Coordinates of C-alpha atoms and ligand atoms in Angstrom, one line a residue:
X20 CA 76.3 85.0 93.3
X21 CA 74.6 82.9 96.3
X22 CA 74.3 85.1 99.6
X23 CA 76.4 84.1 102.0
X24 CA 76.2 81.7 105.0
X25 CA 77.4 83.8 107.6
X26 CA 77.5 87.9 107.9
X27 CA 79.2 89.2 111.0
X28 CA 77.3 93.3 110.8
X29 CA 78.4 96.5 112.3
X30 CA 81.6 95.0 114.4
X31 CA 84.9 96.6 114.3
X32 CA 87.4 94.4 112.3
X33 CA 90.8 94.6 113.8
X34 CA 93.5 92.9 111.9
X35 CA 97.6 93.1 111.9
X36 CA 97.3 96.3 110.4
X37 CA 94.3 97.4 110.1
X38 CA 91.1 98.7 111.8
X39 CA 87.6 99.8 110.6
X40 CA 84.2 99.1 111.1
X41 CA 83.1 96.3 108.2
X42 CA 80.8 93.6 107.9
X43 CA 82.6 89.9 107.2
X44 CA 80.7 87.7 104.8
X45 CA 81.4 84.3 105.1
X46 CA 80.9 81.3 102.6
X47 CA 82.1 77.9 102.6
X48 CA 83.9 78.1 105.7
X49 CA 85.9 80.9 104.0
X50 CA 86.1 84.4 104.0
X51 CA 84.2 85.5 100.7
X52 CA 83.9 89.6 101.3
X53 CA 84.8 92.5 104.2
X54 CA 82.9 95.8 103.4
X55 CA 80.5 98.1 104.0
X56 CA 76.6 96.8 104.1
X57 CA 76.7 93.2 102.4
X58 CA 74.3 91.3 101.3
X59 CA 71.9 88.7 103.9
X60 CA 73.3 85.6 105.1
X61 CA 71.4 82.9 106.0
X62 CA 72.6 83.4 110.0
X63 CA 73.3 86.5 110.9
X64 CA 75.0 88.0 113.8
X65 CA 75.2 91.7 115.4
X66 CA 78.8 92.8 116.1
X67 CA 78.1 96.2 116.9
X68 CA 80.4 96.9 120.2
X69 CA 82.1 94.1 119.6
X70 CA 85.9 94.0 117.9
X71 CA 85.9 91.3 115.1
X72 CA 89.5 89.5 114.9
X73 CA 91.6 86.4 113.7
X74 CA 90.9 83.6 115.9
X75 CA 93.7 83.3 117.9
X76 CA 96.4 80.8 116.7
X77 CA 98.7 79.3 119.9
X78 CA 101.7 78.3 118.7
X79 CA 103.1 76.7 121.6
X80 CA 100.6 74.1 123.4
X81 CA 101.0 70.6 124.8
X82 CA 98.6 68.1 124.7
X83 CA 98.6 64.4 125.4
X84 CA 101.9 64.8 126.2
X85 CA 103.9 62.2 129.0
X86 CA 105.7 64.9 131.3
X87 CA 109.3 65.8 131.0
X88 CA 109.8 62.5 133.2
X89 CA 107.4 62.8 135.2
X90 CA 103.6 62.0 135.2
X91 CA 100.4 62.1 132.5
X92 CA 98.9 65.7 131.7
X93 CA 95.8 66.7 132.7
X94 CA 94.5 67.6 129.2
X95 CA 94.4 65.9 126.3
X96 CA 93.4 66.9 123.1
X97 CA 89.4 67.4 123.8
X98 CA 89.8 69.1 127.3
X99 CA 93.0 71.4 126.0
X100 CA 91.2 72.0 122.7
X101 CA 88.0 73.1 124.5
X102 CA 89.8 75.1 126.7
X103 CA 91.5 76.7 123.6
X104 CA 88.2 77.8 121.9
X105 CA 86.8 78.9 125.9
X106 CA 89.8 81.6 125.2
X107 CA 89.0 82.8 122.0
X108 CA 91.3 80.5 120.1
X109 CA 91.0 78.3 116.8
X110 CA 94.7 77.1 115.7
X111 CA 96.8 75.1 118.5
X112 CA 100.1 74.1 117.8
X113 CA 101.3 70.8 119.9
X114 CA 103.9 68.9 120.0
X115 CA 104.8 65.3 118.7
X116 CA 107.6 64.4 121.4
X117 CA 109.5 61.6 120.2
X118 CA 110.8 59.1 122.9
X119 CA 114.7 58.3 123.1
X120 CA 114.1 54.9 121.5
X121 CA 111.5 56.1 118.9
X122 CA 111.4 57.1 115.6
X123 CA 110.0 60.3 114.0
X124 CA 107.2 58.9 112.8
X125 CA 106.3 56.6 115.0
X126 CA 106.0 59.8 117.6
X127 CA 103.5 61.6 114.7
X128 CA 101.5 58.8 114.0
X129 CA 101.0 58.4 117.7
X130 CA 99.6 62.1 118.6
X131 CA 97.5 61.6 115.5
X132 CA 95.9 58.8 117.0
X133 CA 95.1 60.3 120.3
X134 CA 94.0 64.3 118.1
X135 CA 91.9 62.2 115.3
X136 CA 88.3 63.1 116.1
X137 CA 88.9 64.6 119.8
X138 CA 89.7 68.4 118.9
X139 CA 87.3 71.4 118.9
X140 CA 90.1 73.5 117.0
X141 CA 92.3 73.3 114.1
X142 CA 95.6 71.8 114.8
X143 CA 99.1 70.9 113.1
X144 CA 102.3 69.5 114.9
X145 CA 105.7 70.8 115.6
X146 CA 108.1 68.1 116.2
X147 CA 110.2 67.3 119.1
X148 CA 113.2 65.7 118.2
X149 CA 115.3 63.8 121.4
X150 CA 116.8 61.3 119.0
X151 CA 118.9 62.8 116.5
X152 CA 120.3 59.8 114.7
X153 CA 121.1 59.4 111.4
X154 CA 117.9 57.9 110.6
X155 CA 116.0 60.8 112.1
X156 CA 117.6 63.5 110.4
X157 CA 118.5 62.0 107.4
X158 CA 115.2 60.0 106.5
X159 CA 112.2 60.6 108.6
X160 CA 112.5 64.7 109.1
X161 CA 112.4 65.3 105.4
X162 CA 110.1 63.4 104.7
X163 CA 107.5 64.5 107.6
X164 CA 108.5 68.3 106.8
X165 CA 107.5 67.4 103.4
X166 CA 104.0 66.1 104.4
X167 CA 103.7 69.1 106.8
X168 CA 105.2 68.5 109.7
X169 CA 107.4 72.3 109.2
X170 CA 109.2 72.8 112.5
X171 CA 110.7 70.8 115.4
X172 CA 111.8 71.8 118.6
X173 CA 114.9 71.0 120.9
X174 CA 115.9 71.2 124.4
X175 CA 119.2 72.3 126.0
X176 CA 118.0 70.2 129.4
X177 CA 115.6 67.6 130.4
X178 CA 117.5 63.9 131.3
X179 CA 115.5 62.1 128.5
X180 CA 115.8 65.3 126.0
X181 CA 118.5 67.4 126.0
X182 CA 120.9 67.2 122.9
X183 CA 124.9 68.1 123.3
X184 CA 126.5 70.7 121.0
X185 CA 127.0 68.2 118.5
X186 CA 123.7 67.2 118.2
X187 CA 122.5 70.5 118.2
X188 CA 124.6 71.4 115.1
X189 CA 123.5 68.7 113.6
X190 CA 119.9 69.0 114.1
X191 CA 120.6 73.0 113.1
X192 CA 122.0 71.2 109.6
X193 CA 119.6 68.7 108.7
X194 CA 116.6 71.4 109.4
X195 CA 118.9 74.0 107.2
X196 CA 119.1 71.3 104.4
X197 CA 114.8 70.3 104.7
X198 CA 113.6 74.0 105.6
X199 CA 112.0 72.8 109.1
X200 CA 112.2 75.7 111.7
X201 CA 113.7 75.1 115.0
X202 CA 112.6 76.1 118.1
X203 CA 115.0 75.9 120.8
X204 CA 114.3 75.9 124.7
X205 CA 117.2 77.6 125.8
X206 CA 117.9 76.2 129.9
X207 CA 121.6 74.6 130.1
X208 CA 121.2 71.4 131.4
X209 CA 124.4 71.5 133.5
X210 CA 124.0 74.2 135.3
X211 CA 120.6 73.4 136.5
X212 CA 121.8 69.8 137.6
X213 CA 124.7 71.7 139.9
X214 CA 122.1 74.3 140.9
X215 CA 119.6 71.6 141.6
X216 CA 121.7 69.0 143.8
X217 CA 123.4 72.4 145.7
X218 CA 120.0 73.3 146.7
X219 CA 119.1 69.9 147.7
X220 CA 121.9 69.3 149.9
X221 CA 121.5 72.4 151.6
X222 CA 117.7 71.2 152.4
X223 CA 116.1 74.2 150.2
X224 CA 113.6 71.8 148.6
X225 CA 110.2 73.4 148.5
X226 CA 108.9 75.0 145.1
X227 CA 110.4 78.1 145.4
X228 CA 113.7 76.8 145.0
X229 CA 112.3 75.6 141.3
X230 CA 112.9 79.5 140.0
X231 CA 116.5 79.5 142.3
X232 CA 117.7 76.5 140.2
X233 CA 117.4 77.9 137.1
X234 CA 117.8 81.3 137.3
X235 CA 117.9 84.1 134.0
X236 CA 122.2 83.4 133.8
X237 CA 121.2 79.8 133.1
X238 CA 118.4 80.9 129.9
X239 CA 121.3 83.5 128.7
X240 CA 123.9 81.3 128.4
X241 CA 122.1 78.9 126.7
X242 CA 120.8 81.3 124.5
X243 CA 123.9 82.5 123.7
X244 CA 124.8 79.3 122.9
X245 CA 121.5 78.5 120.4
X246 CA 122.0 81.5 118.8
X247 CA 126.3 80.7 118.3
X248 CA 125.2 77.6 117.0
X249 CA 122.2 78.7 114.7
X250 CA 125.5 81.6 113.2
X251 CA 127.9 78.4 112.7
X252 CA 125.1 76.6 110.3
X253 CA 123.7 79.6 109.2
X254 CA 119.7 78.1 110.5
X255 CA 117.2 80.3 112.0
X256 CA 115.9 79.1 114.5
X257 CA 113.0 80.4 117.3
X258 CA 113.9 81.1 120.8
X259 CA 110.6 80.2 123.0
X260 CA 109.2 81.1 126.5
X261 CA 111.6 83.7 126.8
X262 CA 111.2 84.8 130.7
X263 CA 113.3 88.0 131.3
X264 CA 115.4 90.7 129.8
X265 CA 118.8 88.3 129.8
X266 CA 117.4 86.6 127.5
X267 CA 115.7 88.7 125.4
X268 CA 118.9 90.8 125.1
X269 CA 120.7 88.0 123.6
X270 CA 118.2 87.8 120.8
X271 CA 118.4 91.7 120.2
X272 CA 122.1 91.3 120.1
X273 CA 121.3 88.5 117.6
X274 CA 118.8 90.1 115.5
X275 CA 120.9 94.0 115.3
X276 CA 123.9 91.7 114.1
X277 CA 121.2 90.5 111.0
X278 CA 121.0 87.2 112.1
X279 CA 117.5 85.3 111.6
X280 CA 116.9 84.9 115.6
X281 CA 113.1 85.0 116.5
X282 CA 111.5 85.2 119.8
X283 CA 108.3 84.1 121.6
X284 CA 107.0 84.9 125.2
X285 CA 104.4 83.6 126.9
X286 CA 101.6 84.7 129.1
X287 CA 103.4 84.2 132.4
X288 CA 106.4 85.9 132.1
X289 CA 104.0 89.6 132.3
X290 CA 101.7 88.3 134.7
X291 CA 103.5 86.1 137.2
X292 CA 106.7 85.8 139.7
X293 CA 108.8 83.9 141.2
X294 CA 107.1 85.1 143.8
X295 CA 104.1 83.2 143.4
X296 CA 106.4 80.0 144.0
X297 CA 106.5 80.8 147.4
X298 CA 102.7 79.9 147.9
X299 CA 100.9 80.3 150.8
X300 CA 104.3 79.7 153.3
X301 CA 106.6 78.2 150.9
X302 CA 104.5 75.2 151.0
X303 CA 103.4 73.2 147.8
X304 CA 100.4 75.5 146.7
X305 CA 103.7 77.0 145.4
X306 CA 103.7 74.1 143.0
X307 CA 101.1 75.2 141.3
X308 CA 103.3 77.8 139.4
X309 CA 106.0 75.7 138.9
X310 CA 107.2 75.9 134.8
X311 CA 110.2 76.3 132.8
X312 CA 111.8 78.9 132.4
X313 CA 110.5 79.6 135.5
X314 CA 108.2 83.4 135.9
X315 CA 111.0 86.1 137.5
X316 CA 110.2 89.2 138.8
X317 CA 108.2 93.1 137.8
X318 CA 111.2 94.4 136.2
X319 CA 111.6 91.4 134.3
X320 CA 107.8 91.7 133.3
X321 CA 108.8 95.5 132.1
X322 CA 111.8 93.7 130.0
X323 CA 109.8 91.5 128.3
X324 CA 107.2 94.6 127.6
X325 CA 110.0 96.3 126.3
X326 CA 111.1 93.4 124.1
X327 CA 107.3 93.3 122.6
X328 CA 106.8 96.6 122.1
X329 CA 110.7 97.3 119.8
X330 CA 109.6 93.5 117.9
X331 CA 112.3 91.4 119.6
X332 CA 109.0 88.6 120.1
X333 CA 107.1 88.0 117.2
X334 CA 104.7 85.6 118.9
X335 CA 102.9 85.5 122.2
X336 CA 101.9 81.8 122.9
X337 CA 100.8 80.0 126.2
X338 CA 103.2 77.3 126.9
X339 CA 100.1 75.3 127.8
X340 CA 101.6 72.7 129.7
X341 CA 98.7 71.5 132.1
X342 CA 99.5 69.4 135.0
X343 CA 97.2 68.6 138.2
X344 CA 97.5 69.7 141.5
X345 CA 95.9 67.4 144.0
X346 CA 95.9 63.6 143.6
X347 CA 98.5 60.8 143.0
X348 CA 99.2 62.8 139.4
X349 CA 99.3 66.3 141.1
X350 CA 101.7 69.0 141.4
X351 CA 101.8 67.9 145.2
X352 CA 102.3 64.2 145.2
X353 CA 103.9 62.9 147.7
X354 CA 107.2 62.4 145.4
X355 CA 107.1 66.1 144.8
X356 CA 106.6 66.9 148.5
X357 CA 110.8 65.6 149.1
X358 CA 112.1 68.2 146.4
X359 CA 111.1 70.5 143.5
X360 CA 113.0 68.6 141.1
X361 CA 110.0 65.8 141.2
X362 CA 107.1 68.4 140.6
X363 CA 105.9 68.1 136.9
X364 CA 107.0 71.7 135.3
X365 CA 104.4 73.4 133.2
X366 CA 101.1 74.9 133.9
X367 CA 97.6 75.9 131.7
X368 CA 97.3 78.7 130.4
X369 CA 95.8 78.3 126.2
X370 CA 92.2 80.1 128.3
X371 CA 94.0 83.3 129.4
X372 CA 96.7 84.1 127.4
X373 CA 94.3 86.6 125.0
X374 CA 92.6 88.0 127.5
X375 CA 95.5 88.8 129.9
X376 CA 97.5 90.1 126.9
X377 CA 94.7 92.1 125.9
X378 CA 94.2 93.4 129.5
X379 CA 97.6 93.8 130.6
X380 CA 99.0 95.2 126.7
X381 CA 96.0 96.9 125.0
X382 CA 94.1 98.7 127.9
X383 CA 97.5 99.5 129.8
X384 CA 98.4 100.8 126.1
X385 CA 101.8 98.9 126.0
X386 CA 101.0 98.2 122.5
X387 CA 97.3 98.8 120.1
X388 CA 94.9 96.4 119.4
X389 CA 96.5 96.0 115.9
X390 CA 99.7 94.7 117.8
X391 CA 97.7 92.3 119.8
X392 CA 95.9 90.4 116.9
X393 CA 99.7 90.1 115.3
X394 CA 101.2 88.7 118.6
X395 CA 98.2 86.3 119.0
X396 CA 97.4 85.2 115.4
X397 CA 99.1 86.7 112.3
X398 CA 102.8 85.9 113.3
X399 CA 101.9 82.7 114.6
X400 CA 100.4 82.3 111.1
X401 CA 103.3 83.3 108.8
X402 CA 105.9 81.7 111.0
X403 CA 104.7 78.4 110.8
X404 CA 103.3 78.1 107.7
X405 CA 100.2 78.1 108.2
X406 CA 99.3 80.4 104.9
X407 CA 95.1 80.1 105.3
X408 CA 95.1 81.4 108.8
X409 CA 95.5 84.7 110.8
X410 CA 94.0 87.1 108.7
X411 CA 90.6 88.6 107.8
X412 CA 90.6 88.8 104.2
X413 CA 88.7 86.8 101.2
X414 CA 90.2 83.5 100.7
X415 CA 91.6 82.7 104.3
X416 CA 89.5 80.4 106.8
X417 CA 86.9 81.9 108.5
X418 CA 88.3 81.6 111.9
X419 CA 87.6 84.8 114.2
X420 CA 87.0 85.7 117.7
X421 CA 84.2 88.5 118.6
X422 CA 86.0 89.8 121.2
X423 CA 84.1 92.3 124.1
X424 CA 86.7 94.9 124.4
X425 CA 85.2 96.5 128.0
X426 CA 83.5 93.8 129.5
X427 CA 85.4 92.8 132.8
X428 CA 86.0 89.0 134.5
X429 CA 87.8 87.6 137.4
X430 CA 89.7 84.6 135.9
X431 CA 88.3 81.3 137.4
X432 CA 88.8 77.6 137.3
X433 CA 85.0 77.6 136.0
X434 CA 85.7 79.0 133.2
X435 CA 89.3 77.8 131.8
X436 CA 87.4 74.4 130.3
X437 CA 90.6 72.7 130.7
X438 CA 91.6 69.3 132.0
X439 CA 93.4 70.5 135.0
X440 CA 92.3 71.3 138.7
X441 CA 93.4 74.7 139.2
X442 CA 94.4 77.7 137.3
X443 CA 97.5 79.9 138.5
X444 CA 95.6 83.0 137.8
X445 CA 92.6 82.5 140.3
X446 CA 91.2 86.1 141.0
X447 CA 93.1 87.9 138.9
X448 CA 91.1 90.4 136.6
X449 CA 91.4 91.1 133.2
X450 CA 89.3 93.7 130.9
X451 CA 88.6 91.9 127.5
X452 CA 87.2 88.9 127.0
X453 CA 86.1 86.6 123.8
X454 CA 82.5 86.7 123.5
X455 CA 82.8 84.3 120.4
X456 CA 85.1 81.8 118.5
X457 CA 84.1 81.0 115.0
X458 CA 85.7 78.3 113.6
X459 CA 85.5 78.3 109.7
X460 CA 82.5 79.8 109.7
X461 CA 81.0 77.4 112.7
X462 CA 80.4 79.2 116.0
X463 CA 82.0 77.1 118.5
X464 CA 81.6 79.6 121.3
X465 CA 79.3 81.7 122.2
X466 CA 79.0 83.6 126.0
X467 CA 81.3 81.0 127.7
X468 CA 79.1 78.0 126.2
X469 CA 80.6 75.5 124.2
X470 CA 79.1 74.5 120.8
X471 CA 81.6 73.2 118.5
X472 CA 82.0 69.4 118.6
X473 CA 84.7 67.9 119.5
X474 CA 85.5 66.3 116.0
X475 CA 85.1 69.7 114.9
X476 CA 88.4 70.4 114.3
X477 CA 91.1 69.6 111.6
X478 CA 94.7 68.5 111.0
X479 CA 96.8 71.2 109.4
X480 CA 99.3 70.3 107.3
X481 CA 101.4 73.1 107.2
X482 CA 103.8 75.0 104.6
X483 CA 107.8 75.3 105.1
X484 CA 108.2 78.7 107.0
X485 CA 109.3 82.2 105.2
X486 CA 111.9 82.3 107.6
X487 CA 113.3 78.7 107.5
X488 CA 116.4 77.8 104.8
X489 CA 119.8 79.1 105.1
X490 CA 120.9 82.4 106.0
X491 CA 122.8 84.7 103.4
X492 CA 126.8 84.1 104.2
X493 CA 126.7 81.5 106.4
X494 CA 130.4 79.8 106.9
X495 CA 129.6 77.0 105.2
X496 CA 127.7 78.7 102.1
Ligands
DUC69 N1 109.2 73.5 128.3 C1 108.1 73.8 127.6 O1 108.1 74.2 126.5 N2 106.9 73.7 128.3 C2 106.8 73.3 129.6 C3 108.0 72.9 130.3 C4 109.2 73.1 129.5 O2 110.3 72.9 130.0
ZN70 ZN1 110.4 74.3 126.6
ZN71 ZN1 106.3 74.3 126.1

């Protein structure tokens, strides 16, 4: 047999269950052998010190994406796909929203235009679905779940997205009959509106009063309501950016009564407060943590810990949502400046969400390295279908991150690579950082410099989910 093209020597592979010290031989873009002293490769790199994992796989990202009504993001696919590989990543998962007056496909073939030839990392899509007619559900959602196109997500608020009950059972059917998996963000939609136009009235209109309008009864009810709903049609569905322990508990509750309820968090919800909101003197630096859910508060960060650690979250994403701060775009527009219900909600994140996970979970010892490569790759993997990726074994992709265990950063702006002007976690410090992202077998970061291309990466059609279907007894079985 040829040697191989690439042998990563002497690092420490770390996988979902596993650790040892191996080398990784790859050929073809593809992992051809793991063991003990391999053969040469035609380039060769030294892992020793390092920790050789799955390239990270972020599973909730949006790119290219017109805001939740209000303006354009700052990254599209070539900034937010550089900025993914900058953090050790080599799988992003976006979203292809579709308008009200849109169809299904029209939305895909639209995000394909603006991805084609503009992403430094493997991608797929998950589809949003704000217009569940018949046509939708009935026509173009099999048929793109057929061509790969696995799992769609709803929202319970948002003017130009949020579905009633009845179109969430519906949606919950129609996914149930073509094995898509749902992802639900769980916010009721009239709750925050009362909230919302209370706090207005009353003058509280600065950014702070963001987290105050949608507070952790608002995610749990809605929640509770998702996960009724999923029950009634007997669908699984995927509960994201879960913030706090209301939340979370609903899931638990969920999953100890057998039901197929999953959960993700994201990096935010450990790592940031409402707090933060506040910004300098409640003024709109606050803005620049403005997202949905919105962060809470340290015992809420110990909740979501605890809901890690006992598996209530299989995945760990970013919710990279990337807005800009300054200009007529920015977090502080003028608009937003009469009321937080005009600043975009989202913020970046797909640079930092390893490294503070890492920091925050694997040095602290809230959970092992092992842990931390399933949170950030394997799940993300096996949930969505995406059955080449996440792993370290002959016959998957070659996609890994060298990752320097020790080495110590201050996050920056400088180094996200990312399309907006600001990070929300300036100065704060992490321990663990990616020294390298190899993309099937290509590395396309190496010390913080970029060297994949930016048509480097490819669309992933994915398989139908493990965990999509019907589940066992459902009332209408
Ligand atoms: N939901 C998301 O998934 N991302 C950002 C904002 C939001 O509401
Ligand atoms: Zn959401
Ligand atoms: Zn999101």
């Amino acid at each position: 047999m040829d040697g191989f093209d690439l042998v990563i020597r002497g690092g420490t592979v770390v996988t979902a269950s596993d650790t040892a010290v191996a080398d990784v031989g790859v050929r073809g873009g593809v992992i051809a052998a793991v063991g003990l002293e391999l053969g040469r490769g035609r380039q060769e790199i030294d892992a020793a010190g390092l920790l050789v994992m799955p390239g990270g796989i972020d599973s909730h990202v949006h790119l290219a994406q017109p805001a939740f009504g209000g303006p354009a993001m700052a990254d599209g696919f070539e900034s937010g796909t550089r900025s993914a590989i900058a953090g050790g990543n080599t799988t992003v998962l976006p979203f292809a929203l579709q308008g009200r007056g849109e169809s299904l496909r029209q939305a895909v073939e639209d995000y394909h235009r603006q991805a084609d030839g503009q992403s430094y990392c493997d991608y797929g899509f998950h589809l949003i679905v704000a217009n569940p007619s018949a046509a939708t559900l009935g026509q173009d959602l099999p048929a793109l779940v057929a061509a790969g196109y696995t799992s769609l997500k709803i929202f319970m608020t948002y003017d130009d997205l949020v579905l009633n009950d009845r179109e969430i059972l519906e949606v919950f059917d129609a996914a149930g009959e073509c094995g898509a998996l749902v992802m639900v963000h769980c916010e009721g939609y009239d709750a925050i509106r009362f909230m919302t136009e209370k706090l207005e009235r009353s003058g509280r209109m600065a950014p702070y009063y963001h987290a105050v309008s949608r507070p952790q009864t608002v995610e749990r009810e809605a929640a509770h309501r998702a996960i009724s709903h999923a029950e009634l049609t007997g669908v699984p569905i995927m509960i994201v950016h879960v913030s706090g322990r209301e939340a979370m508990e609903q899931i638990r509750w969920a999953q100890s009564r057998g039901l197929k309820i999953m959960g993700e968090t994201c990096t935010q919800y450990i790592s940031l407060t409402a707090e933060d909101l506040k910004g300098l003197n409640m003024d709109e630096t606050g803005s620049k943590y403005v997202c949905s859910p919105p962060p809470r508060d340290r015992p809420s960060w110990d909740a979501i810990w605890n809901g890690i650690q006992t598996g209530v979250f299989q995945t760990f994403s970013s919710d990279h949502c990337p807005f800009y701060f300054e200009g007529e775009m920015g977090k502080k527009n003028p608009k937003a400046r009469t009321g937080f219900r005009w600043v975009p909600n989202g913020i970046p994140g797909v640079a930092v969400r390893m490294p503070i996970l890492w920091s925050e979970g694997v040095v602290k010892g809230r959970i092992t390295a092992n842990q931390f490569v399933a949170l950030t790759s394997t799940n993300h993997a096996r949930i969505y279908g995406l059955t080449n990726k996440g792993a370290l074994a002959p016959g998957y992709d070659a996609d890994i991150v060298l990752w320097d265990p020790a080495r110590k950063v201050t996050i920056t702006q400088a180094l996200m690579e990312h399309g907006a002007d600001y990070t929300p976690w300036e100065g704060f410090e992490v321990t663990g950082w990616p020294q390298a992202t190899i993309l099937r077998g290509e590395v396309v970061m190496e010390g913080g410099r970029i060297l994949g291309r930016k048509d480097g990466g490819r669309f992933l059609p994915r398989a139908v989910s493990p965990m999509a279907g019907r589940m066992a007894g459902a009332p209408l079985d």
